[in-house]
PDB file of C-alpha atoms in Angstrom:
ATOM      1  CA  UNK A  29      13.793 -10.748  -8.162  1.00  0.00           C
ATOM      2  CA  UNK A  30      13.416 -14.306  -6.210  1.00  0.00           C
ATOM      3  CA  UNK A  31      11.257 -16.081  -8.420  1.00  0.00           C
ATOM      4  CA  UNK A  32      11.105 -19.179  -6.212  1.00  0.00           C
ATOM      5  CA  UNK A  33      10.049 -17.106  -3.386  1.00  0.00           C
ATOM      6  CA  UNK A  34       7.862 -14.932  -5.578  1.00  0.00           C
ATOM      7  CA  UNK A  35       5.848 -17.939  -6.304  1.00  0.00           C
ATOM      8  CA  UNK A  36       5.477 -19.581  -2.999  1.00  0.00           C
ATOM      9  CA  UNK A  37       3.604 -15.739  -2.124  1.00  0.00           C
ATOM     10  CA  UNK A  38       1.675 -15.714  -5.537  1.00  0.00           C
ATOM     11  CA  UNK A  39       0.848 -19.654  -4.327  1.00  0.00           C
ATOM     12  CA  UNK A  40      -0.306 -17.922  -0.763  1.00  0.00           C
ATOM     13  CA  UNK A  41      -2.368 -15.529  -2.086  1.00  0.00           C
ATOM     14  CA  UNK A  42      -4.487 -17.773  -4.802  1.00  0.00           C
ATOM     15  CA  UNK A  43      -4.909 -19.930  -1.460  1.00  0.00           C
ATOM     16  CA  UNK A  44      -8.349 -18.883  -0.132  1.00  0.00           C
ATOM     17  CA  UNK A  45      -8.104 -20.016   3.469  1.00  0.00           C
ATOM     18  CA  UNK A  46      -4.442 -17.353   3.951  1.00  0.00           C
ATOM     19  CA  UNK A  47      -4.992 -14.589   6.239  1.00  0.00           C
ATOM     20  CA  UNK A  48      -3.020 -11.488   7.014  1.00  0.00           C
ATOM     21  CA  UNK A  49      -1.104 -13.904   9.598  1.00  0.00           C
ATOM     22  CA  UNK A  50      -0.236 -16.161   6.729  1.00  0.00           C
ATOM     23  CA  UNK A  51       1.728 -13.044   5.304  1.00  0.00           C
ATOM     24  CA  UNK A  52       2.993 -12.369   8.443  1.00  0.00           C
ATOM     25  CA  UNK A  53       4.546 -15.990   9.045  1.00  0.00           C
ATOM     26  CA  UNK A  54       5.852 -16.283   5.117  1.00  0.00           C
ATOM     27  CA  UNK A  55       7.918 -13.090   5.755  1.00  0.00           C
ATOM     28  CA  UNK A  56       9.248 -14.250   8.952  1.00  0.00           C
ATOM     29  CA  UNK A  57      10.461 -17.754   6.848  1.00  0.00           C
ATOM     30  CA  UNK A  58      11.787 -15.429   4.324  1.00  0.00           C
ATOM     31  CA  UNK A  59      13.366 -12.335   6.249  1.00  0.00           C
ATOM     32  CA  UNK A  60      15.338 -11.236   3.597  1.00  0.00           C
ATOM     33  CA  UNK A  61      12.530  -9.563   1.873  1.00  0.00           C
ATOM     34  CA  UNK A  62      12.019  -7.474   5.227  1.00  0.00           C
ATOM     35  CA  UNK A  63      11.854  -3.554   3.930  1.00  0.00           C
ATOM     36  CA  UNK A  64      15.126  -2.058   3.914  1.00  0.00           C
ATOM     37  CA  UNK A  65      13.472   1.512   3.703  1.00  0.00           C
ATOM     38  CA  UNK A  66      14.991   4.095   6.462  1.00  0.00           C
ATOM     39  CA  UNK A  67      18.142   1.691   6.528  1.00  0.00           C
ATOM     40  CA  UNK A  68      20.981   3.796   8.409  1.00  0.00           C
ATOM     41  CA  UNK A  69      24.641   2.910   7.162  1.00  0.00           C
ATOM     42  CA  UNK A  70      25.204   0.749  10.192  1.00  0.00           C
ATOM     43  CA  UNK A  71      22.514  -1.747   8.575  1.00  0.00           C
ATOM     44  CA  UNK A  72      20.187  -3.988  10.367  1.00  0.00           C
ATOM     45  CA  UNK A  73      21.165  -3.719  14.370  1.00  0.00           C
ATOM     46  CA  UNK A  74      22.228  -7.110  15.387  1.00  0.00           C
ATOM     47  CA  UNK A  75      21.195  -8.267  12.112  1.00  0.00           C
ATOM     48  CA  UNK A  76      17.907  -8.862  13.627  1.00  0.00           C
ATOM     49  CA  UNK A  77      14.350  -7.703  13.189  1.00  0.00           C
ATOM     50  CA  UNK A  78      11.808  -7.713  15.945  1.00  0.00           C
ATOM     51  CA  UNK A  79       8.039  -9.599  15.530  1.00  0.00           C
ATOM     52  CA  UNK A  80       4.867  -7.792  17.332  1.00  0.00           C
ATOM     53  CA  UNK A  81       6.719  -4.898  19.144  1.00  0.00           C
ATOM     54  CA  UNK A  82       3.938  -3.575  21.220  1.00  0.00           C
ATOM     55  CA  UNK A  83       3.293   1.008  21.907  1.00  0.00           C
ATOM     56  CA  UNK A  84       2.110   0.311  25.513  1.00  0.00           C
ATOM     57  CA  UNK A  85      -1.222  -1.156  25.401  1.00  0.00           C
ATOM     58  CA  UNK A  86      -2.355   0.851  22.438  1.00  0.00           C
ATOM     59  CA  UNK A  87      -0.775  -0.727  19.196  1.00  0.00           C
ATOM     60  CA  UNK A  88       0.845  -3.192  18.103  1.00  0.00           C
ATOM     61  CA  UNK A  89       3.659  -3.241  15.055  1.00  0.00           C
ATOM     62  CA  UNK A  90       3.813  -6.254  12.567  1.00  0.00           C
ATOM     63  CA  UNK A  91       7.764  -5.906  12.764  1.00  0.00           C
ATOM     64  CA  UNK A  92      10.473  -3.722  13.606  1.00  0.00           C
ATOM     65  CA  UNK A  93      14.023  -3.100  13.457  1.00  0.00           C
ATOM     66  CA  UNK A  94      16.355  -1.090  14.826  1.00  0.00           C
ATOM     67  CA  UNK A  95      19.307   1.220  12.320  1.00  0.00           C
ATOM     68  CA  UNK A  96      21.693   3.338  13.530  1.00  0.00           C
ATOM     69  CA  UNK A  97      24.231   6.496  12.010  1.00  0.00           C
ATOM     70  CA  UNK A  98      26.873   7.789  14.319  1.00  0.00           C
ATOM     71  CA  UNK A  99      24.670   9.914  16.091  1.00  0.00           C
ATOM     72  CA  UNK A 100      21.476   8.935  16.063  1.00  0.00           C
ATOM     73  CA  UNK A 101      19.256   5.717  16.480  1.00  0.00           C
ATOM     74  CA  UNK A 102      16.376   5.189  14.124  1.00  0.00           C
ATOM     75  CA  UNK A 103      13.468   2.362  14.900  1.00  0.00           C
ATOM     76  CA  UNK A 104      11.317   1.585  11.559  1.00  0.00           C
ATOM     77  CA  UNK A 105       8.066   0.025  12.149  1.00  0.00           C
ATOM     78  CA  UNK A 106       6.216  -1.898   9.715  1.00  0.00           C
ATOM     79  CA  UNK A 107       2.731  -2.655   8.983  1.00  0.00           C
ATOM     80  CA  UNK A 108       1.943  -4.915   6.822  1.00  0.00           C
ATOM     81  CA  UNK A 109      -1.347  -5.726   5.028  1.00  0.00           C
ATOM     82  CA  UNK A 110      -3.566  -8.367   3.579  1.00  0.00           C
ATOM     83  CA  UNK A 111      -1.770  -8.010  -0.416  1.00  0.00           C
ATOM     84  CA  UNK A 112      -5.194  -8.617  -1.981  1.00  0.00           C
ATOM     85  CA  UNK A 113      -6.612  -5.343   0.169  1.00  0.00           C
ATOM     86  CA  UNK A 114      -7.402  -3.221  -2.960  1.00  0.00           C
ATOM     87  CA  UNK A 115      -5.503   0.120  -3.568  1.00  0.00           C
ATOM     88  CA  UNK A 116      -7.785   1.966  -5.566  1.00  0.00           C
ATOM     89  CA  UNK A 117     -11.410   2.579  -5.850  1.00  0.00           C
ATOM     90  CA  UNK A 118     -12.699   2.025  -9.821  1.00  0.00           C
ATOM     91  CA  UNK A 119     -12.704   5.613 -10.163  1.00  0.00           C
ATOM     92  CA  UNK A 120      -8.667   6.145  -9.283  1.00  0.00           C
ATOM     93  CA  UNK A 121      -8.976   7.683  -5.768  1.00  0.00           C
ATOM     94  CA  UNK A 122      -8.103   5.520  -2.866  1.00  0.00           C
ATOM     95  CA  UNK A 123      -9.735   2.332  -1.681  1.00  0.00           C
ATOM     96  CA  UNK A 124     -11.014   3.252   1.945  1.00  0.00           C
ATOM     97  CA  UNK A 125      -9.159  -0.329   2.854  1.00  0.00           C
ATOM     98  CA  UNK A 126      -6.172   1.644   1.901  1.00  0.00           C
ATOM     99  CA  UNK A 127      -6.925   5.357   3.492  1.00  0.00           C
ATOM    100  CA  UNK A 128      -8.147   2.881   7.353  1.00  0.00           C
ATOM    101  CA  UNK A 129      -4.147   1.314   7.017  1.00  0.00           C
ATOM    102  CA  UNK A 130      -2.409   4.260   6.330  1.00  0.00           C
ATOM    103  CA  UNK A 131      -4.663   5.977   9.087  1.00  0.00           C
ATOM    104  CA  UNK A 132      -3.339   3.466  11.776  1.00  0.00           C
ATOM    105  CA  UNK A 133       0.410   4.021  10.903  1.00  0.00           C
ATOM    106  CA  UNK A 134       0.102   7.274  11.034  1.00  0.00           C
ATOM    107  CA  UNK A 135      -1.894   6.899  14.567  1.00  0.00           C
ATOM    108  CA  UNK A 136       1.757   5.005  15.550  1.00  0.00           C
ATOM    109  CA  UNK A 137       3.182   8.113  14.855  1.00  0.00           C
ATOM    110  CA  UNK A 138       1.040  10.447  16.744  1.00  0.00           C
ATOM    111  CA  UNK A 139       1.519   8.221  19.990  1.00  0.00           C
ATOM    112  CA  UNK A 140       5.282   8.716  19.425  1.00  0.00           C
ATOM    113  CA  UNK A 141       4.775  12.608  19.074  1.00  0.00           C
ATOM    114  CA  UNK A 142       3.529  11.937  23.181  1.00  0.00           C
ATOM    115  CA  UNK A 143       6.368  12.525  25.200  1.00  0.00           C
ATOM    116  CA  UNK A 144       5.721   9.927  27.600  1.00  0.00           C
ATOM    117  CA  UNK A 145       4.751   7.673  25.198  1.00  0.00           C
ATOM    118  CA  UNK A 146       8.093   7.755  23.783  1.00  0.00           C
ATOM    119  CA  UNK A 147      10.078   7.690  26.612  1.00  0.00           C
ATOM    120  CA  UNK A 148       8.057   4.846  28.068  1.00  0.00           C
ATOM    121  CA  UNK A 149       8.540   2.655  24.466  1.00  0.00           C
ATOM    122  CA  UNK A 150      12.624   3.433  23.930  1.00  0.00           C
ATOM    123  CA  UNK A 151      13.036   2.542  27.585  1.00  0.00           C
ATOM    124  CA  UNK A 152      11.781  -1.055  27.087  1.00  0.00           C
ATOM    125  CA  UNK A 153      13.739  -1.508  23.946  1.00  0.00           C
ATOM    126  CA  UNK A 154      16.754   0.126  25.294  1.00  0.00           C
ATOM    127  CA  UNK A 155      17.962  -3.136  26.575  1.00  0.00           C
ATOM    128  CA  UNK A 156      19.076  -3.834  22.641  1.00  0.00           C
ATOM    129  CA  UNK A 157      20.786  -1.018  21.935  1.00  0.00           C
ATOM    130  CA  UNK A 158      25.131  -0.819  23.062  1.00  0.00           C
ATOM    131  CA  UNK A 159      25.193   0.585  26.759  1.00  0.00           C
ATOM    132  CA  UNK A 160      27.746   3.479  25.186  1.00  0.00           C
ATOM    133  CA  UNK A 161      25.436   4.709  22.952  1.00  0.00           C
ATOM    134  CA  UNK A 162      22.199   4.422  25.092  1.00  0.00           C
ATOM    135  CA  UNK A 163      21.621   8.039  25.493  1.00  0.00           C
ATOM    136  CA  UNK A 164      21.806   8.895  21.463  1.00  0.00           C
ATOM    137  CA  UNK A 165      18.519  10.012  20.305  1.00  0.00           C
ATOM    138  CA  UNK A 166      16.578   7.878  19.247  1.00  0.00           C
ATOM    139  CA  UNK A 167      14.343   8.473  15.973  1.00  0.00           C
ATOM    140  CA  UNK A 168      10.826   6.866  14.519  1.00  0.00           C
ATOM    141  CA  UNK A 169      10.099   5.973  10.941  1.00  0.00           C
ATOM    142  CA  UNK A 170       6.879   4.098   9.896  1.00  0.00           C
ATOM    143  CA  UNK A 171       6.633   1.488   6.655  1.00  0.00           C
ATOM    144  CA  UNK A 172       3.388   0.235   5.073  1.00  0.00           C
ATOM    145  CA  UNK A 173       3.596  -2.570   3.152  1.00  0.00           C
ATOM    146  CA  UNK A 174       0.381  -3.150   0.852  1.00  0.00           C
ATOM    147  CA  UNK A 175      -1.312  -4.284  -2.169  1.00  0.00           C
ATOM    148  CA  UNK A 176      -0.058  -5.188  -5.323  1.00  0.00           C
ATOM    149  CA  UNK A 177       2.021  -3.243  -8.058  1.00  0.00           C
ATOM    150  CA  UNK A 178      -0.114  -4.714 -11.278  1.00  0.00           C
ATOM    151  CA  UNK A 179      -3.007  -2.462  -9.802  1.00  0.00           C
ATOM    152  CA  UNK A 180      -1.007   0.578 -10.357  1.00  0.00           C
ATOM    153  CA  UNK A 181      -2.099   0.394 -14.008  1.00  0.00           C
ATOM    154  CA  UNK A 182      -2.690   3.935 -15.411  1.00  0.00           C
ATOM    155  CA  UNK A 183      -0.636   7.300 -15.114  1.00  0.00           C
ATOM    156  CA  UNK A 184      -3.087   9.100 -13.082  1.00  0.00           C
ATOM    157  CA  UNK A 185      -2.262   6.124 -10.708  1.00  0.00           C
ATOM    158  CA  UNK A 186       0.720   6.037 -11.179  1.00  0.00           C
ATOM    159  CA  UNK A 187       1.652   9.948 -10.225  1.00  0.00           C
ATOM    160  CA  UNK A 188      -0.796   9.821  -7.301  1.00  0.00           C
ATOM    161  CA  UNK A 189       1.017   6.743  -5.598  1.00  0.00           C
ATOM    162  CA  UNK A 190       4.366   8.402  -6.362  1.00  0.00           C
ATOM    163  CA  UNK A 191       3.387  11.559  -4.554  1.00  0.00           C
ATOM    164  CA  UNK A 192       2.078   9.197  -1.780  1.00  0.00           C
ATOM    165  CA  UNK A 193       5.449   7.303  -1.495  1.00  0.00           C
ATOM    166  CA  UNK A 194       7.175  10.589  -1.232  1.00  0.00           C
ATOM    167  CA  UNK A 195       5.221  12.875   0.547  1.00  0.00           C
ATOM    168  CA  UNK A 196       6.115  12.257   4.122  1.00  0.00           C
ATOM    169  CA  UNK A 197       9.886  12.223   5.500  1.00  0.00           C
ATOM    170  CA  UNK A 198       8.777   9.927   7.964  1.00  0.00           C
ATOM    171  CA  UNK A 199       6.691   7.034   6.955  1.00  0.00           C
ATOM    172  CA  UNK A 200       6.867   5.438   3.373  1.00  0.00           C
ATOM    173  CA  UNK A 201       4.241   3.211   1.680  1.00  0.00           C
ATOM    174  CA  UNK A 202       5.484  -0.100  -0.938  1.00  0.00           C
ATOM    175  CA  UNK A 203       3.706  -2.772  -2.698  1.00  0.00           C
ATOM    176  CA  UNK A 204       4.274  -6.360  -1.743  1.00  0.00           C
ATOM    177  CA  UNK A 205       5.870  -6.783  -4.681  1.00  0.00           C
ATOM    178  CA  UNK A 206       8.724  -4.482  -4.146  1.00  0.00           C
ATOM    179  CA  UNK A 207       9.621  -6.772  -1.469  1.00  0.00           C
ATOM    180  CA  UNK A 208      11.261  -9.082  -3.873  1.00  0.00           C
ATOM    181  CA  UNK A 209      13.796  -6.364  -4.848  1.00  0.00           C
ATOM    182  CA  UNK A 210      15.446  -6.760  -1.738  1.00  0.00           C
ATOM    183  CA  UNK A 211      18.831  -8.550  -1.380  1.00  0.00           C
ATOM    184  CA  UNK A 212      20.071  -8.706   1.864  1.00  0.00           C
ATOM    185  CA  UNK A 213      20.849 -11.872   3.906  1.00  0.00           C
ATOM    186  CA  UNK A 214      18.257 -13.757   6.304  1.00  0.00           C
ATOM    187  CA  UNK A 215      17.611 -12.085   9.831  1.00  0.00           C
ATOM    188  CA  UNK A 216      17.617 -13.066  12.900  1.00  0.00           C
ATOM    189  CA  UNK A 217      13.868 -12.982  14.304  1.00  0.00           C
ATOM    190  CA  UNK A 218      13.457 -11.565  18.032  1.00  0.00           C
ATOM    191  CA  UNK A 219      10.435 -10.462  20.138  1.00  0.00           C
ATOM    192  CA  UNK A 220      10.374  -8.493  23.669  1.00  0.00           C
ATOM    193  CA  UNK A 221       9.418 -10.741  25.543  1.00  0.00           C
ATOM    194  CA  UNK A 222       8.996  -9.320  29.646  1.00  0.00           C
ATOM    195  CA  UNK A 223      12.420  -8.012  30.483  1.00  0.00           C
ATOM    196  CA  UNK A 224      14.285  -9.836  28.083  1.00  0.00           C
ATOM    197  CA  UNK A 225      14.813 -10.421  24.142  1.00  0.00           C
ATOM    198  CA  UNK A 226      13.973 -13.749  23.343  1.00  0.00           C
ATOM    199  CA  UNK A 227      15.267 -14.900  19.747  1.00  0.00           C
ATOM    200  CA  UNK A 228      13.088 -17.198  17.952  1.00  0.00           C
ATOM    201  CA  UNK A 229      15.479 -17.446  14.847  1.00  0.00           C
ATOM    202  CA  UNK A 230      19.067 -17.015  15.232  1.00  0.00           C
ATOM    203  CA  UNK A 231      20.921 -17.368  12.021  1.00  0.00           C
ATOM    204  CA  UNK A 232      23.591 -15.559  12.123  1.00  0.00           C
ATOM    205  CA  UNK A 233      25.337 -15.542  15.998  1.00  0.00           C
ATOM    206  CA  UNK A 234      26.053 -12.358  17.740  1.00  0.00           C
ATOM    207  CA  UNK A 235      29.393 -10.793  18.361  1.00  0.00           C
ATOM    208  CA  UNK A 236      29.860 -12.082  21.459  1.00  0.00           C
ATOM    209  CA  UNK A 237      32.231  -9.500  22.605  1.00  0.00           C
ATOM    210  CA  UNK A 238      29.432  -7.380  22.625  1.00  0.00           C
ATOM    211  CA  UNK A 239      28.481  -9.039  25.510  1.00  0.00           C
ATOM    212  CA  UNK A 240      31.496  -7.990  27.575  1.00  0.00           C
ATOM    213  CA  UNK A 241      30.519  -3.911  27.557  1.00  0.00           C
ATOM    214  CA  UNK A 242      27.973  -3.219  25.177  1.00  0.00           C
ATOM    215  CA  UNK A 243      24.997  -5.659  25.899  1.00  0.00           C
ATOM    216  CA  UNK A 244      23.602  -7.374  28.721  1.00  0.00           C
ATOM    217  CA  UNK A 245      23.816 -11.028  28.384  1.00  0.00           C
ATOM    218  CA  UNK A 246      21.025 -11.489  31.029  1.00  0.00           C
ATOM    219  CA  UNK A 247      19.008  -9.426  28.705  1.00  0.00           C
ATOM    220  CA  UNK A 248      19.154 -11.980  26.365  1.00  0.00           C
ATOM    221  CA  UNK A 249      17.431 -15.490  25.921  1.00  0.00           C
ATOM    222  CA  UNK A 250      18.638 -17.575  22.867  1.00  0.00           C
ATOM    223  CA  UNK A 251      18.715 -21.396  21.749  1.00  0.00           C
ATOM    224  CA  UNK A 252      21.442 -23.323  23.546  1.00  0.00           C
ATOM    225  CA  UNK A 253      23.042 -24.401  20.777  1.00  0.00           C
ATOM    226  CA  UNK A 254      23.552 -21.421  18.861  1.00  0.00           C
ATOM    227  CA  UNK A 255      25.383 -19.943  22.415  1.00  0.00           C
ATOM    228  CA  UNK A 256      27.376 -22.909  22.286  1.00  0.00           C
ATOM    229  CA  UNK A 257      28.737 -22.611  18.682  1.00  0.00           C
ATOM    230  CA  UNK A 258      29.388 -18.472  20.046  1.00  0.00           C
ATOM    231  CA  UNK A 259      31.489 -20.012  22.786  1.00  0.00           C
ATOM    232  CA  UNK A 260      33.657 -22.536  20.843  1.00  0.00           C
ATOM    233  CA  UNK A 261      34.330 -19.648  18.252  1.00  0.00           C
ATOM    234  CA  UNK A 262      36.232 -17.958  21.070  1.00  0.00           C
ATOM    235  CA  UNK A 263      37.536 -20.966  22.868  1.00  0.00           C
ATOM    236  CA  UNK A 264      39.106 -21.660  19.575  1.00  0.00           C
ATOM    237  CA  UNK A 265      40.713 -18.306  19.512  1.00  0.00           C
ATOM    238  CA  UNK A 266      41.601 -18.490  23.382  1.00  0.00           C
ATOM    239  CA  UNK A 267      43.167 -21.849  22.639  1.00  0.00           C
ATOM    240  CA  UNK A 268      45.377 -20.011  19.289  1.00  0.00           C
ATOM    241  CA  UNK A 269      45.871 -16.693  20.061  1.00  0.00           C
ATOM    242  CA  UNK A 270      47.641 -15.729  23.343  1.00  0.00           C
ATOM    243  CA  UNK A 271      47.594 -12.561  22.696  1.00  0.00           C
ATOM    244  CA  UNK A 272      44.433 -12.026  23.448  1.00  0.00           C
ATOM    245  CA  UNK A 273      42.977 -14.912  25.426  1.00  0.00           C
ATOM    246  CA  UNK A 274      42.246 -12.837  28.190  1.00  0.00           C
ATOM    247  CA  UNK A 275      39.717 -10.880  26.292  1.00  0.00           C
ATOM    248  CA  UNK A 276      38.271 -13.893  24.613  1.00  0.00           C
ATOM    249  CA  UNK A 277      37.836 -15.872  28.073  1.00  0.00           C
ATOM    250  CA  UNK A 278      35.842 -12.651  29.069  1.00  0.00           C
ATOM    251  CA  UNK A 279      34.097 -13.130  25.867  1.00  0.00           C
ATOM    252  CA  UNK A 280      33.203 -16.916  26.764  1.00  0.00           C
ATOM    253  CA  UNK A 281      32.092 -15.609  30.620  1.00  0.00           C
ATOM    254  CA  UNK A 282      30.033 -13.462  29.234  1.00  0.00           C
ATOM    255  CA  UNK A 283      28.109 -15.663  26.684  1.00  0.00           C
ATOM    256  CA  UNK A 284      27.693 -18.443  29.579  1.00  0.00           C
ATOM    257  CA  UNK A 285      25.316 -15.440  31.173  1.00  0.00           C
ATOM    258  CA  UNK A 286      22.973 -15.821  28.200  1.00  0.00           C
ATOM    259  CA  UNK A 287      19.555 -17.164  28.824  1.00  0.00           C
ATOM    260  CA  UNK A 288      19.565 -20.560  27.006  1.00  0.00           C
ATOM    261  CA  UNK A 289      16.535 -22.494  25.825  1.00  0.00           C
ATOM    262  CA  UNK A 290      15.976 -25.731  23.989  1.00  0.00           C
ATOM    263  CA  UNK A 291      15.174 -24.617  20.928  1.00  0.00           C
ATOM    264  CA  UNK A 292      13.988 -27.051  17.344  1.00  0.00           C
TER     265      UNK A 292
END
């Protein structure tokens, strides 16, 4: 566990004025306690995890990211919660707080089950996902992320939260607290922003070969100087290896075509 982390969130939540959005922004600061849940073997896509990815103008998700296997894409949306939201009522059966949140991810997935609904959604995402493998399906998992683990304090609890954990294939349910198992690196932090995908964080730099076949560089707006450090890694290698410079001049043209933006 992160205890120094762990204790900035315990520090949040003793802090009466912290809202739901106060959860939201510490997790964006600390992406590396993002769920990992659903994770395919090809890990985080782009190493990046997308902020208030809206269903049409029905819902929107807290965060999202974007996994893929060989065949098959897989988007997990998360929904996260106030952590002081209660679990349980005093007599062991749900807290209605708890049944109204798992109600609305589980309305996410019923707009999915729409056809056009789904079609519409993994058309406007499409735009982050490598041009050969476009046309791979493309599933939908669901995370809720809510309350605390010290309220899971009794067997009869304890069996009924297991059951709810594990009950459903497609969406999974995890105390705050689990968060601070995880153990993967920082993200990058993106939102959909019109017709493009606008990074707010960008820690770790794309491949930017990826932007010579797989991705569209227009598609993309980033901070200029996280493009520039992209193109002096390959003018570096153009300048030692002449092997390849050809490729890794395409590279550079390519990452010039990224949307650039001041950023802190």
């Amino acid at each position: 566990m992160n205890n120094h982390l762990f204790k900035q969130f315990e520090d949040l939540c003793n802090q009466s004025d912290s809202t739901e959005e106060s959860f939201q922004k510490f997790l964006e600061r600390n992406s590396n306690l993002i769920p990992s849940h659903f994770m395919e073997h090809h890990g985080y896509d782009l190493h990046t995890v997308y902020q208030k990815v809206p269903m049409g103008n029905d819902y929107v998700s807290d965060f999202m990211f974007i996994t893929k296997n060989s065949a098959n894409w897989c988007c997990v949306h998360i929904e996260i919660e106030d952590p002081r939201k209660p679990i349980f009522k005093e007599d062991g059966d749900f807290n209605a707080k708890y049944s109204s949140a798992r109600t609305q991810v589980k309305k996410w997935e019923a707009w999915f089950h729409k056809a056009e609904n789904k079609s519409q959604f993994e058309s406007n995402i499409k735009k982050a996902l490598l041009c050969n493998l476009r046309d791979n399906p493309i599933n939908h998992r669901f995370i809720l992320v809510y309350g605390r683990k010290s309220e899971i304090d009794s067997n009869c609890k304890k069996e009924l939260w297991s059951v709810e954990k594990n009950s459903d294939s497609s969406f999974y349910v995890m105390t705050w607290d689990s968060l601070f198992d995880s153990d993967h690196r920082k993200l990058n932090i993106a939102k959909f922003v019109k017709h493009r995908i606008h990074f707010i964080q960008c820690l770790e730099p794309l491949d930017g070969q990826l932007f010579i076949s797989g991705l569209n560089p227009a598609d993309f707006e980033m901070p200029l100087n996280v493009v520039k450090k992209m193109e002096e890694k390959y003018s570096k290698k153009n300048a030692t290896d002449c092997l390849h410079c050809d490729l890794y001049q395409k590279t550079i043209d390519s990452v010039r075509r990224i949307i650039t933006y001041k950023g802190e």
